[in-house]
Coordinates of C-alpha atoms and ligand atoms in Angstrom, one line a residue:
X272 CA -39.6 37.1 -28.9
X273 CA -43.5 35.8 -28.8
X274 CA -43.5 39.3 -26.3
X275 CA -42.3 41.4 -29.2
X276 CA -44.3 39.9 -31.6
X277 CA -47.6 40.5 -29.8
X278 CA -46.2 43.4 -29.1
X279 CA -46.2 44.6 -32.7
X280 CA -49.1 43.3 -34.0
X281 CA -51.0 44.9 -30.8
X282 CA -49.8 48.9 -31.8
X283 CA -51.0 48.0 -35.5
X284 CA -54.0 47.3 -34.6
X285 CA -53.8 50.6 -32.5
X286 CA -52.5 52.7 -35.2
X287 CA -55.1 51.3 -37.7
X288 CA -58.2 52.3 -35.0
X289 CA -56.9 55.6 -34.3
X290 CA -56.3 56.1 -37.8
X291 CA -60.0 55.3 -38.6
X292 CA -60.9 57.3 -35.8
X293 CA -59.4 59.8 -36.9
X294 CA -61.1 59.8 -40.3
X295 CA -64.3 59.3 -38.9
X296 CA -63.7 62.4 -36.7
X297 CA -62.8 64.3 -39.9
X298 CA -65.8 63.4 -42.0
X299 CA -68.7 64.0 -38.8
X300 CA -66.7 67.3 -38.7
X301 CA -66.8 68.7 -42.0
X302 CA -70.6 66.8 -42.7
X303 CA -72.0 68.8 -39.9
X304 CA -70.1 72.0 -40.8
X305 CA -71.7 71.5 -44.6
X306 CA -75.0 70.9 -43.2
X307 CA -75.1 74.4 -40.8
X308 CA -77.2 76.9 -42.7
X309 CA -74.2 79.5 -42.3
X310 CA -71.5 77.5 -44.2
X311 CA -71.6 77.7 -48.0
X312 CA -68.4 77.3 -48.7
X313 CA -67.7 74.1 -50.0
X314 CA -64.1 74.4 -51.5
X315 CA -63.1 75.8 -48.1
X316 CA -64.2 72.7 -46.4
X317 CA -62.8 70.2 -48.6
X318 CA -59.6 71.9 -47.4
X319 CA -60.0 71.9 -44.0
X320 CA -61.2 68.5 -44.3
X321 CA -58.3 67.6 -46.3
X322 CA -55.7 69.3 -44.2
X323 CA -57.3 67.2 -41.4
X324 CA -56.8 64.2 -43.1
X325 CA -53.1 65.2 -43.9
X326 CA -52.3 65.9 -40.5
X327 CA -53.6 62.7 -39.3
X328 CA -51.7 60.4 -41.4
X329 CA -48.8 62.1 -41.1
X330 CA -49.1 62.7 -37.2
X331 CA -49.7 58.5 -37.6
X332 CA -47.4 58.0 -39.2
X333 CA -44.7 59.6 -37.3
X334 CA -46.0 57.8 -34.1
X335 CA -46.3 54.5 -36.5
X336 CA -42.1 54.8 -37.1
X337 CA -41.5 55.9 -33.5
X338 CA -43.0 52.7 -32.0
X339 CA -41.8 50.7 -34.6
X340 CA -38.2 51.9 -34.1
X341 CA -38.7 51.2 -30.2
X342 CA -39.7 47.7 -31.1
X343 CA -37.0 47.0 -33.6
X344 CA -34.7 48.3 -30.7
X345 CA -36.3 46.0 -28.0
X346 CA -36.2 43.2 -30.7
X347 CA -32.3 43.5 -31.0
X348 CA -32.0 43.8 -27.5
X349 CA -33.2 40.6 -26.4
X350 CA -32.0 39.2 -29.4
X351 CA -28.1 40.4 -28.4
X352 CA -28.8 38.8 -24.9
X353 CA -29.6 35.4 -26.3
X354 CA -26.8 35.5 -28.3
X355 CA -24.4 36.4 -25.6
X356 CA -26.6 34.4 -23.2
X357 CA -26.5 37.3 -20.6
X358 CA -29.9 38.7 -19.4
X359 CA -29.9 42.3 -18.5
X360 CA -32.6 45.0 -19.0
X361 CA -33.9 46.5 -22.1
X362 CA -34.2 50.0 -22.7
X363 CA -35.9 52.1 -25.9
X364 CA -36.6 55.4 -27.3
X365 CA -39.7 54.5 -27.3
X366 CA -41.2 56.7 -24.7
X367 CA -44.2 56.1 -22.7
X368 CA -45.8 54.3 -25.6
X369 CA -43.9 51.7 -24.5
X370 CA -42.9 51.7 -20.7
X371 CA -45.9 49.5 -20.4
X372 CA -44.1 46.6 -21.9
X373 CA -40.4 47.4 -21.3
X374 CA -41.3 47.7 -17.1
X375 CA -43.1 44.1 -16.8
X376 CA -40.1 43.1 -18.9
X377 CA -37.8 44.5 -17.1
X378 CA -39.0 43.1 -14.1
X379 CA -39.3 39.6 -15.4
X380 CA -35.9 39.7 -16.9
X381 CA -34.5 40.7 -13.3
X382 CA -36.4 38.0 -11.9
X383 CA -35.2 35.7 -14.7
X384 CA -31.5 36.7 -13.8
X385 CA -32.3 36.6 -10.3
X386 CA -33.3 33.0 -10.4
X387 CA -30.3 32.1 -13.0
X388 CA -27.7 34.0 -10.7
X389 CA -28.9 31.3 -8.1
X390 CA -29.5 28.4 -10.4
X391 CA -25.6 29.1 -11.0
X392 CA -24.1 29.8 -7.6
X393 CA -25.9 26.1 -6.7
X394 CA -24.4 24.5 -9.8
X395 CA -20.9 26.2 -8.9
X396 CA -21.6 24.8 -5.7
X397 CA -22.1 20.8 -6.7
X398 CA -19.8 21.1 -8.6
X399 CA -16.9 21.9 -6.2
X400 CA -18.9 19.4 -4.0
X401 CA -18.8 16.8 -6.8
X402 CA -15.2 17.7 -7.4
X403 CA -14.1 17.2 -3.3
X404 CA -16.0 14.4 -3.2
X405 CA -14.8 12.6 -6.4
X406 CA -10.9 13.7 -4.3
X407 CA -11.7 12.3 -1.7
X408 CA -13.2 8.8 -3.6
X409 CA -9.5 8.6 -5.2
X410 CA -7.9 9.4 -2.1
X411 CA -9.7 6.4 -0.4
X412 CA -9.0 4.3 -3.2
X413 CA -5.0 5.4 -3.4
X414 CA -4.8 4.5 0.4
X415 CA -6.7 0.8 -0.7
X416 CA -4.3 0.6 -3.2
X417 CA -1.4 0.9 -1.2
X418 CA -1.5 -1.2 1.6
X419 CA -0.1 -4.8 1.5
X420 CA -3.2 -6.4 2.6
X421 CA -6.3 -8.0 0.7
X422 CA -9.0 -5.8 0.7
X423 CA -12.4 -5.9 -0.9
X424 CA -15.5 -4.5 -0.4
X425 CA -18.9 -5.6 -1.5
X426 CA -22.5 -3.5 -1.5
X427 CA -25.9 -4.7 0.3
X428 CA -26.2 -6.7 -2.5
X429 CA -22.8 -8.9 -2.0
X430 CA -21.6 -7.3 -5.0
X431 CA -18.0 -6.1 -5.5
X432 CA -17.5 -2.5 -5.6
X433 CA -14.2 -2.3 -4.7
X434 CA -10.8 -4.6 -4.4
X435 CA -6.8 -3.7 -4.4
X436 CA -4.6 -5.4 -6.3
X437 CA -3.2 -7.6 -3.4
X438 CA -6.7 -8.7 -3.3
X439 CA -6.7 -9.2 -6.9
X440 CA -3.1 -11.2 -6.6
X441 CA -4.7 -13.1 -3.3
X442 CA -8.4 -14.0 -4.7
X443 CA -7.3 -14.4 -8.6
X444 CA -9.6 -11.9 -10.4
X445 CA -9.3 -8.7 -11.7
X446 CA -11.1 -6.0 -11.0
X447 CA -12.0 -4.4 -14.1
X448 CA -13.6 -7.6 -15.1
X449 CA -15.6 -8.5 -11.9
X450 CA -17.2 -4.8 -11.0
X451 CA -20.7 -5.0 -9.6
X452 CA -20.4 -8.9 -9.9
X453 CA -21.4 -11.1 -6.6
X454 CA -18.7 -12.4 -5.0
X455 CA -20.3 -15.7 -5.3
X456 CA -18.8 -15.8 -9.1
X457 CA -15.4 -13.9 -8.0
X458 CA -14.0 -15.5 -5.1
X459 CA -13.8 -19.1 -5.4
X460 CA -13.4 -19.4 -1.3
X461 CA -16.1 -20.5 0.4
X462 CA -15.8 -19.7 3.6
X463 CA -14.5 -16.0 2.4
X464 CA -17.6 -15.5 0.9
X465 CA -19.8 -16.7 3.8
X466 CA -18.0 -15.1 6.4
X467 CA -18.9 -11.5 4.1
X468 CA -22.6 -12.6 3.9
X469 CA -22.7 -13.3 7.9
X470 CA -21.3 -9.7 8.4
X471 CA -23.9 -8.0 5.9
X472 CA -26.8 -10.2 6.9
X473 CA -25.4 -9.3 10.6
X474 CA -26.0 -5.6 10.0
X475 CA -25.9 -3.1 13.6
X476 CA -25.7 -6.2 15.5
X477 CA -22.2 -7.3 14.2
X478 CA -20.2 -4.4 12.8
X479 CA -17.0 -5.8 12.9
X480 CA -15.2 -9.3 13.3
X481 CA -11.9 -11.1 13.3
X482 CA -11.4 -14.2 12.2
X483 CA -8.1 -16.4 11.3
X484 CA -8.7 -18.4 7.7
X485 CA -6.8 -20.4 6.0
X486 CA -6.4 -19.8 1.8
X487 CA -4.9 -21.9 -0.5
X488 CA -2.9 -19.6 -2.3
X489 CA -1.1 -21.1 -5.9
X490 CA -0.7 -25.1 -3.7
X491 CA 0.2 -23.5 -0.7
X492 CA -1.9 -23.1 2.9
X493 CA -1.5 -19.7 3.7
X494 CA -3.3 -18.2 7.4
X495 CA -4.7 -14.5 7.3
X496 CA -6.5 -12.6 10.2
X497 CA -10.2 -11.8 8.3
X498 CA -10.9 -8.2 9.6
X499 CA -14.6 -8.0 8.1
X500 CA -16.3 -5.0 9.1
X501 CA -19.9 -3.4 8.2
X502 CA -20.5 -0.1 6.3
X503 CA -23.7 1.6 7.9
X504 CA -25.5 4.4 6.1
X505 CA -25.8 7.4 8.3
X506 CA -29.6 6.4 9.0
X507 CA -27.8 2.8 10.4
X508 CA -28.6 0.9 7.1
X509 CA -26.1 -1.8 5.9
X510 CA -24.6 -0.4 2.9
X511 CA -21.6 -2.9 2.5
X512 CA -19.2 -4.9 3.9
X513 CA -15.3 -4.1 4.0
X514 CA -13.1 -7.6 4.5
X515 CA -9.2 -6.9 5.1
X516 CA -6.7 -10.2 5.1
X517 CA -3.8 -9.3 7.0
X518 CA -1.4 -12.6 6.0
X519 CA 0.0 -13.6 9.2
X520 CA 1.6 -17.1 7.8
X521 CA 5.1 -15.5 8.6
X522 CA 4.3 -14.0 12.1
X523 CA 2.6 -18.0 12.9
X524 CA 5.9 -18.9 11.5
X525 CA 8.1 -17.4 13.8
X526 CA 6.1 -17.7 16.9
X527 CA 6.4 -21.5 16.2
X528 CA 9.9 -20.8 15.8
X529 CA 10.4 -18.9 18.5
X530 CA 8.1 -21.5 21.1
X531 CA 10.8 -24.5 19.5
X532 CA 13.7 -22.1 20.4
X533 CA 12.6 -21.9 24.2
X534 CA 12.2 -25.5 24.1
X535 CA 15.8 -26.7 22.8
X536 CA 17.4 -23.6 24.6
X537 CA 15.8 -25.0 28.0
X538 CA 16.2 -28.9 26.8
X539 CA 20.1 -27.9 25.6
X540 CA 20.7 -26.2 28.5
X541 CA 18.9 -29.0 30.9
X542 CA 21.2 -31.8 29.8
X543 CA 24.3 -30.7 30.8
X544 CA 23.2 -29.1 34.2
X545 CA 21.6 -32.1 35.1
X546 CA 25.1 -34.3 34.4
X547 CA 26.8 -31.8 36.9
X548 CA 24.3 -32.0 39.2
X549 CA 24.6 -35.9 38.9
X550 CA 27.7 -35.7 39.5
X551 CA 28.2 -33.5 41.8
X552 CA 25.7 -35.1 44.2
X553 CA 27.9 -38.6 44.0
X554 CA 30.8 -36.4 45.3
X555 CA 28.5 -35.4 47.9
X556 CA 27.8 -38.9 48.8
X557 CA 30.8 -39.9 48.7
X558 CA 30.4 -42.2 46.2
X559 CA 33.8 -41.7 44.4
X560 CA 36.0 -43.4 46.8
X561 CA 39.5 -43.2 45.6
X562 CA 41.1 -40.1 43.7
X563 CA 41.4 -41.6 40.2
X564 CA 37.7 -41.7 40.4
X565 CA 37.3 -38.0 41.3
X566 CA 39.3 -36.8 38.8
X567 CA 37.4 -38.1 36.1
X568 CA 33.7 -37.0 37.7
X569 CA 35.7 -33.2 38.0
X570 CA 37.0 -33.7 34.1
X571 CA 33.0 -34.3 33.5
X572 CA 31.9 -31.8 35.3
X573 CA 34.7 -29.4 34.4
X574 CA 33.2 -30.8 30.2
X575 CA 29.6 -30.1 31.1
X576 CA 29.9 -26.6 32.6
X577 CA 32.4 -25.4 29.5
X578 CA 29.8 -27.1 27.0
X579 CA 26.9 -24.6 29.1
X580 CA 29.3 -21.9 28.7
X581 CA 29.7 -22.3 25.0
X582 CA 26.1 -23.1 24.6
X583 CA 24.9 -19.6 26.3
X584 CA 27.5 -17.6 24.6
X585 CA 26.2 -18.7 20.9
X586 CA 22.7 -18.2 22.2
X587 CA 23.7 -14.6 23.4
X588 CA 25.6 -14.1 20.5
X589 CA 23.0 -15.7 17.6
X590 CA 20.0 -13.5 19.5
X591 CA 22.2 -10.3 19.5
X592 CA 23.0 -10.0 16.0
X593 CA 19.5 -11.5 15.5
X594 CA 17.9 -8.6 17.6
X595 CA 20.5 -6.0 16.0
X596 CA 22.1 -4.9 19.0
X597 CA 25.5 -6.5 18.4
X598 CA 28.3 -4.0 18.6
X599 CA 30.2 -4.4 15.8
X600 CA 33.7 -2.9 15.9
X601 CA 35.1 -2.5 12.0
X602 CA 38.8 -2.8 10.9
X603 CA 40.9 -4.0 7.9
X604 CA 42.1 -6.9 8.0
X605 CA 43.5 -9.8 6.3
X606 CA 41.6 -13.2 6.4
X607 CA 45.4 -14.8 5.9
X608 CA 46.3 -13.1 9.5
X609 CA 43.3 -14.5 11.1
X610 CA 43.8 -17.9 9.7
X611 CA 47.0 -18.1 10.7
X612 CA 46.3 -17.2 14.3
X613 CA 43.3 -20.0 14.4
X614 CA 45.4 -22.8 13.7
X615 CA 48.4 -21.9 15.6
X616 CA 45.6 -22.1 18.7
X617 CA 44.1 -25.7 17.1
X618 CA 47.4 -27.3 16.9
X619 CA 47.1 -29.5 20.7
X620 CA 43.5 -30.0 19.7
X621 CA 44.3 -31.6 16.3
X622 CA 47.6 -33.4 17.8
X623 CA 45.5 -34.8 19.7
X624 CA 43.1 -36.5 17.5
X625 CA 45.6 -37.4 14.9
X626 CA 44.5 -34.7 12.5
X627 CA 47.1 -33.0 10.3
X628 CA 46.7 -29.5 9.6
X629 CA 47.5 -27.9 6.2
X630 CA 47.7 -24.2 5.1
X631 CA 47.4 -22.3 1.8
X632 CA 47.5 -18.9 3.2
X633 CA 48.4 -16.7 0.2
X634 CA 50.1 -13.6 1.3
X635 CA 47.1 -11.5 0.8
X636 CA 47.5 -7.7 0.1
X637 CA 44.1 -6.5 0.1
X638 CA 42.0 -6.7 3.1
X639 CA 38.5 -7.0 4.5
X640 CA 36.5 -4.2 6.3
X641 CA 35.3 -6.8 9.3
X642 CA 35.3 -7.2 13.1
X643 CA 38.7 -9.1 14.2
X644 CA 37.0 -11.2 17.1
X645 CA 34.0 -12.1 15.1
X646 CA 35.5 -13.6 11.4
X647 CA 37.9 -15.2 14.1
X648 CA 35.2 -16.7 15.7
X649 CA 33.7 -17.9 12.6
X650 CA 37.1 -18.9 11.3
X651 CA 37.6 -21.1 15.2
X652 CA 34.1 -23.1 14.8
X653 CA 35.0 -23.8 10.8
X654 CA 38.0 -25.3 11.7
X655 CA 37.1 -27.1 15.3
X656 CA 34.3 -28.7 13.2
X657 CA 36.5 -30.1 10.7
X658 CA 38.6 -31.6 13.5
X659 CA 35.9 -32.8 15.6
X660 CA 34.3 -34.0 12.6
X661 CA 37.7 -36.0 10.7
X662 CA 38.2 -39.2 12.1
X663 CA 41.9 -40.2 13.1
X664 CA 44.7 -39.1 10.6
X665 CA 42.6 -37.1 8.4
X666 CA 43.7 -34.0 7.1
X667 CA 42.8 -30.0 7.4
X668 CA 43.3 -27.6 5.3
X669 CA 42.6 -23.9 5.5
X670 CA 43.1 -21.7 2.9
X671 CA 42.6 -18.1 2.1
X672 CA 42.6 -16.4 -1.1
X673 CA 41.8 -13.3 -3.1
X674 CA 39.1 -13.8 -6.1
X675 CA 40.2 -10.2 -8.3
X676 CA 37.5 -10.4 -10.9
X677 CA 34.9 -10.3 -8.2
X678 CA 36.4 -8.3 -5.4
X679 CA 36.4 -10.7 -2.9
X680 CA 38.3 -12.6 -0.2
X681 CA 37.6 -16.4 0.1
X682 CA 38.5 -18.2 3.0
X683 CA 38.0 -22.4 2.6
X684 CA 38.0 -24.6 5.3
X685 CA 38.5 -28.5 3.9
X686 CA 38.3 -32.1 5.6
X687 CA 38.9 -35.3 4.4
X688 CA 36.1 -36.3 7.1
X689 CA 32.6 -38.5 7.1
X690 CA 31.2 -36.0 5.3
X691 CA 27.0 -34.5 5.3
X692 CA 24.2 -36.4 3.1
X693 CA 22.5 -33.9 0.7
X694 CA 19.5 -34.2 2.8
X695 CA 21.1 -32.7 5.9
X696 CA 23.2 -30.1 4.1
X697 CA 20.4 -27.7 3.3
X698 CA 20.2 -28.0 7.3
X699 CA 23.3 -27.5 9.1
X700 CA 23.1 -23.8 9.4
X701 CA 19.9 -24.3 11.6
X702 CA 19.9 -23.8 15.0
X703 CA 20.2 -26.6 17.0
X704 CA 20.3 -28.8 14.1
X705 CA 22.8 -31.9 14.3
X706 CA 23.3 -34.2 12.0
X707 CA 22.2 -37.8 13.3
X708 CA 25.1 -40.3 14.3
X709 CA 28.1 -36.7 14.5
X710 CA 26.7 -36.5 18.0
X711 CA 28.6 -40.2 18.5
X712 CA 31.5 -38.6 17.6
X713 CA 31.5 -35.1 18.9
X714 CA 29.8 -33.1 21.8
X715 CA 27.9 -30.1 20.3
X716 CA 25.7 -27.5 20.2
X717 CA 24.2 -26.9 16.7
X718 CA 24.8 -23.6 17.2
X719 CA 28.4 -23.1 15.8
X720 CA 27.1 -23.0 12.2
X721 CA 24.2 -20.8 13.0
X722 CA 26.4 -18.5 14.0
X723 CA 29.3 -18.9 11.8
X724 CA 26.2 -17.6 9.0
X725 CA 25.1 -14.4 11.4
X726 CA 28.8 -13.2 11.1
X727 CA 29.6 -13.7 7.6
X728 CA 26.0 -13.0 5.8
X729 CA 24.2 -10.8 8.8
X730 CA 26.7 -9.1 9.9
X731 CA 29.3 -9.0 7.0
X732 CA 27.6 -9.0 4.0
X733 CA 29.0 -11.9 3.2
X734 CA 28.2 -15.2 1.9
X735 CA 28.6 -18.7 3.2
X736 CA 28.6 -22.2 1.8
X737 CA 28.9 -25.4 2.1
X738 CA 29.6 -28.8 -0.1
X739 CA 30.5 -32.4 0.9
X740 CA 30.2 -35.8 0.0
X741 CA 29.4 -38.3 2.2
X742 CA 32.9 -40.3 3.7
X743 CA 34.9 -38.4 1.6
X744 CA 34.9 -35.1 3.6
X745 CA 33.5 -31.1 3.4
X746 CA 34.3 -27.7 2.5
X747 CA 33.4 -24.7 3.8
X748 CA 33.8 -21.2 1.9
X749 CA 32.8 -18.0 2.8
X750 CA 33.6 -14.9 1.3
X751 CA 34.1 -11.0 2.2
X752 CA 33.9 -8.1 -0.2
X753 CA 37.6 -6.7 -0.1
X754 CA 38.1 -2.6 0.2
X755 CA 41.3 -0.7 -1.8
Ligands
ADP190 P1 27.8 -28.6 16.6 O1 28.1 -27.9 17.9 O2 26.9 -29.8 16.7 O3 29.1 -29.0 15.9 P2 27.3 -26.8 14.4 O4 26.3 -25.9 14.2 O5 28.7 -26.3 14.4 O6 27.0 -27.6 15.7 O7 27.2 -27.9 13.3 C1 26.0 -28.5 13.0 C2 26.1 -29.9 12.5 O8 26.7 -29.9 11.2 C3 27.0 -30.7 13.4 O9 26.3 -31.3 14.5 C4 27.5 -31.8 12.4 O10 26.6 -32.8 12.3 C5 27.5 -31.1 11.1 N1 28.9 -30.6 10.7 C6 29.4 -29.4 10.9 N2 30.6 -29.3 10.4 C7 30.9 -30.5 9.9 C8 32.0 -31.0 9.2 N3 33.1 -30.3 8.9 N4 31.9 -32.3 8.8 C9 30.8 -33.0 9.0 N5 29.7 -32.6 9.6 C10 29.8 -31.3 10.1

């Protein structure tokens, strides 16, 4: 606009000088005509001089509205492309009077929209940048998010910049709240918080490390494996430090477990072979002289080698349906059948202890979907227990019903036996866990139970229990969902 302006005021100040030049011209004219001796008519020159005049105003005037027009039309031109805030080029009527402005302007304005054409395209540019970038920041920050794992991460400055929720759960702080804080006032651990320092301050020369830490986490000790690694700026700055805690209290766990396992499998399975192998070598030595003698070290050994064969099978068995490769072979069938056909097989085993059995095998209509060999398995330790575990005319008594309301099949094996003290009963289903003093009056395994919970609850779907009071005997229930 300041262009148009100047524009204006320069072209009146041109039409005013031409328009006293052209006076001037008029009155020099007609002065020197009156002064020449021939002239002597004065009315005709105050004509002439007159018409001069005439002609010059009006031939000013004319150009005075012409370049006005053209300037009112450049005016509303550039006025229009403020408005619509689109630079083009201007064009007037004007002729040449005014190609002198309208073709430097012209030229600016390309340059102008040159330079905002590119101004754009960069801005379109960032933007897209900004936007991939700002993608990519939540895409990061979804994939923190998700992973079961601790992780935070902290700037150069040790502040936090960045934490999941495990992390929040794990460290007990919330993110929102602790943003650009230093860890120092977030995460109460110590050793955390020195271990992310010694990886900052460690910079190129420690990039990433592992370390196993202990956290108490609400009372209890839990063991993660510290993944800490450093963030490096592409010039090799330290820009931050990334600490993952992988909780590995459960994996600890089960190696333990699994290290205790070798050792009773290999101490179980050493204490029978090494009574064979006792007495087998006094047979070798001849050290049984007479045949009642004999018989009884081949009755122990005969014992021994049947107690190493049961003891392998429920170790083959417990580690197969642990591992998941037990074959499981489904079938309806009626836990009142399967009853029936253990204690027919116990009779000569209770007989001979002086146990009586008792049955309340309801002729059930419904039936379980279950493996016949297994729930007979389970069914066989239940009830051997009970025997082996009722001292002399005690009593047995198996039962099986059908619970309608909640679609199940209950199977109860009862003793009037010594019984299990509430602190072993959370225990019996471990393996290899026998109850101190039973041993006196039963050979075992520990295993039976462990495995009588595989079938029903592993395998089955199932659920087994136990109550008893101490002399006064146990009961063991286990149930099966029933199908129509
Ligand atoms: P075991 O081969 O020793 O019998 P189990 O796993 O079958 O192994 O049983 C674990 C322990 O639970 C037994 O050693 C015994 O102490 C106890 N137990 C099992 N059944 C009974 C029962 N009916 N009455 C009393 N104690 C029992």
């Amino acid at each position: 606009m300041a262009v148009t302006t100047a524009t204006t005021r320069r072209l009146g100040l041109a039409t005013v000088a031409l328009v006293s030049l052209g006076a001037s011209a008029a009155y020099y004219a007609t002065m020197t005509a009156m002064r020449s001796p021939g002239v002597r008519l004065r009315g005709l020159n105050w004509l002439v001089l007159s018409l001069v005049a005439a002609l010059t105003t009006l031939l000013l005037t004319v150009l005075w509205r012409r370049v006005n027009a053209a300037v009112a039309q450049l005016t509303e031109q550039l006025e229009r492309m403020a408005r619509q805030r689109q630079i083009g080029l201007v064009m007037t009527d004007g002729g040449r009077e005014l190609e002198q402005i309208t073709r430097p302007l012209n030229r600016l304005l390309t340059v102008v929209r040159e330079e905002i054409d590119h101004l754009r395209a960069e801005n379109r540019e960032l933007q897209i940048r900004s936007q991939v970038a700002d993608a990519e920041k939540r895409h990061t920050e979804a994939i923190i998010f998700s992973i079961s794992d601790a992780v935070i991460v902290t700037n150069r400055f040790d502040e936090l910049i960045l934490a999941n929720n495990a992390a929040e759960r794990l460290l007990g702080f919330k993110l929102a709240h602790s943003l650009r804080r230093n860890i120092d006032h977030i995460v109460h651990d110590g050793t955390l918080v020195r271990l992310i320092r010694e990886t900052r301050s460690g910079g190129r020369n420690l990039t990433r490390k592992v370390v196993e830490h202990t956290i108490d986490h609400r009372g209890q000790p839990r063991t993660f494996n510290v993944t800490l690694s450093c963030v490096m700026t592409s010039r090799g700055d330290v820009s931050g430090v990334v600490a993952v805690l992988h909780d590995v209290t459960r994996d600890k766990e089960i190696a333990q477990m699994k290290t205790d396992f070798v050792s009773s499998v290999s101490h179980e399975l050493r204490t029978p072979l090494a009574s064979i192998k006792a007495y087998v070598e006094m047979l070798v030595d001849g050290e049984a002289t007479d045949e009642r003698t004999r018989r009884e070290f081949y009755e122990i050994i005969a014992g021994e080698a049947d107690r190493l064969h049961r003891l392998i099978d429920n170790i083959l068995n417990i580690s197969r349906i642990e591992s998941g490769v037990v074959r499981v072979v489904r079938e309806p069938l009626s836990l009142s059948e399967v009853a029936r056909q253990v204690l027919d097989v116990v009779v000569p085993q209770a007989r001979a202890r002086g146990i009586t059995l008792a049955d309340r095998l309801e002729p059930i209509y419904h039936h379980v979907e279950a493996d016949r060999d297994m729930i007979y398995q389970a069914v066989m330790n239940l009830v051997s227990n009970a025997i082996k575990y009722t001292p002399e005319g005690g009593t047995v008594t198996v039962s099986a019903s059908v619970d309608e309301g909640r679609g199940m099949a209950v199977c109860e094996v009862s003793d009037t036996g010594v019984g299990i003290s509430s602190e072993d009963l959370p225990h019996v289903f471990d393996k290899f866990y026998r109850v101190q003093g039973h041993s006196r009056m039963a050979k075992g395994t520990g295993l039976g139970l462990t495995l009588v919970k595989h079938i029903i609850e592993t395998v089955h779907d199932g659920k087994l229990s136990v109550t008893s009071e101490m002399g006064k005997g146990s009961t063991f229930r286990f149930e099966l969902p029933i199908v129509n």
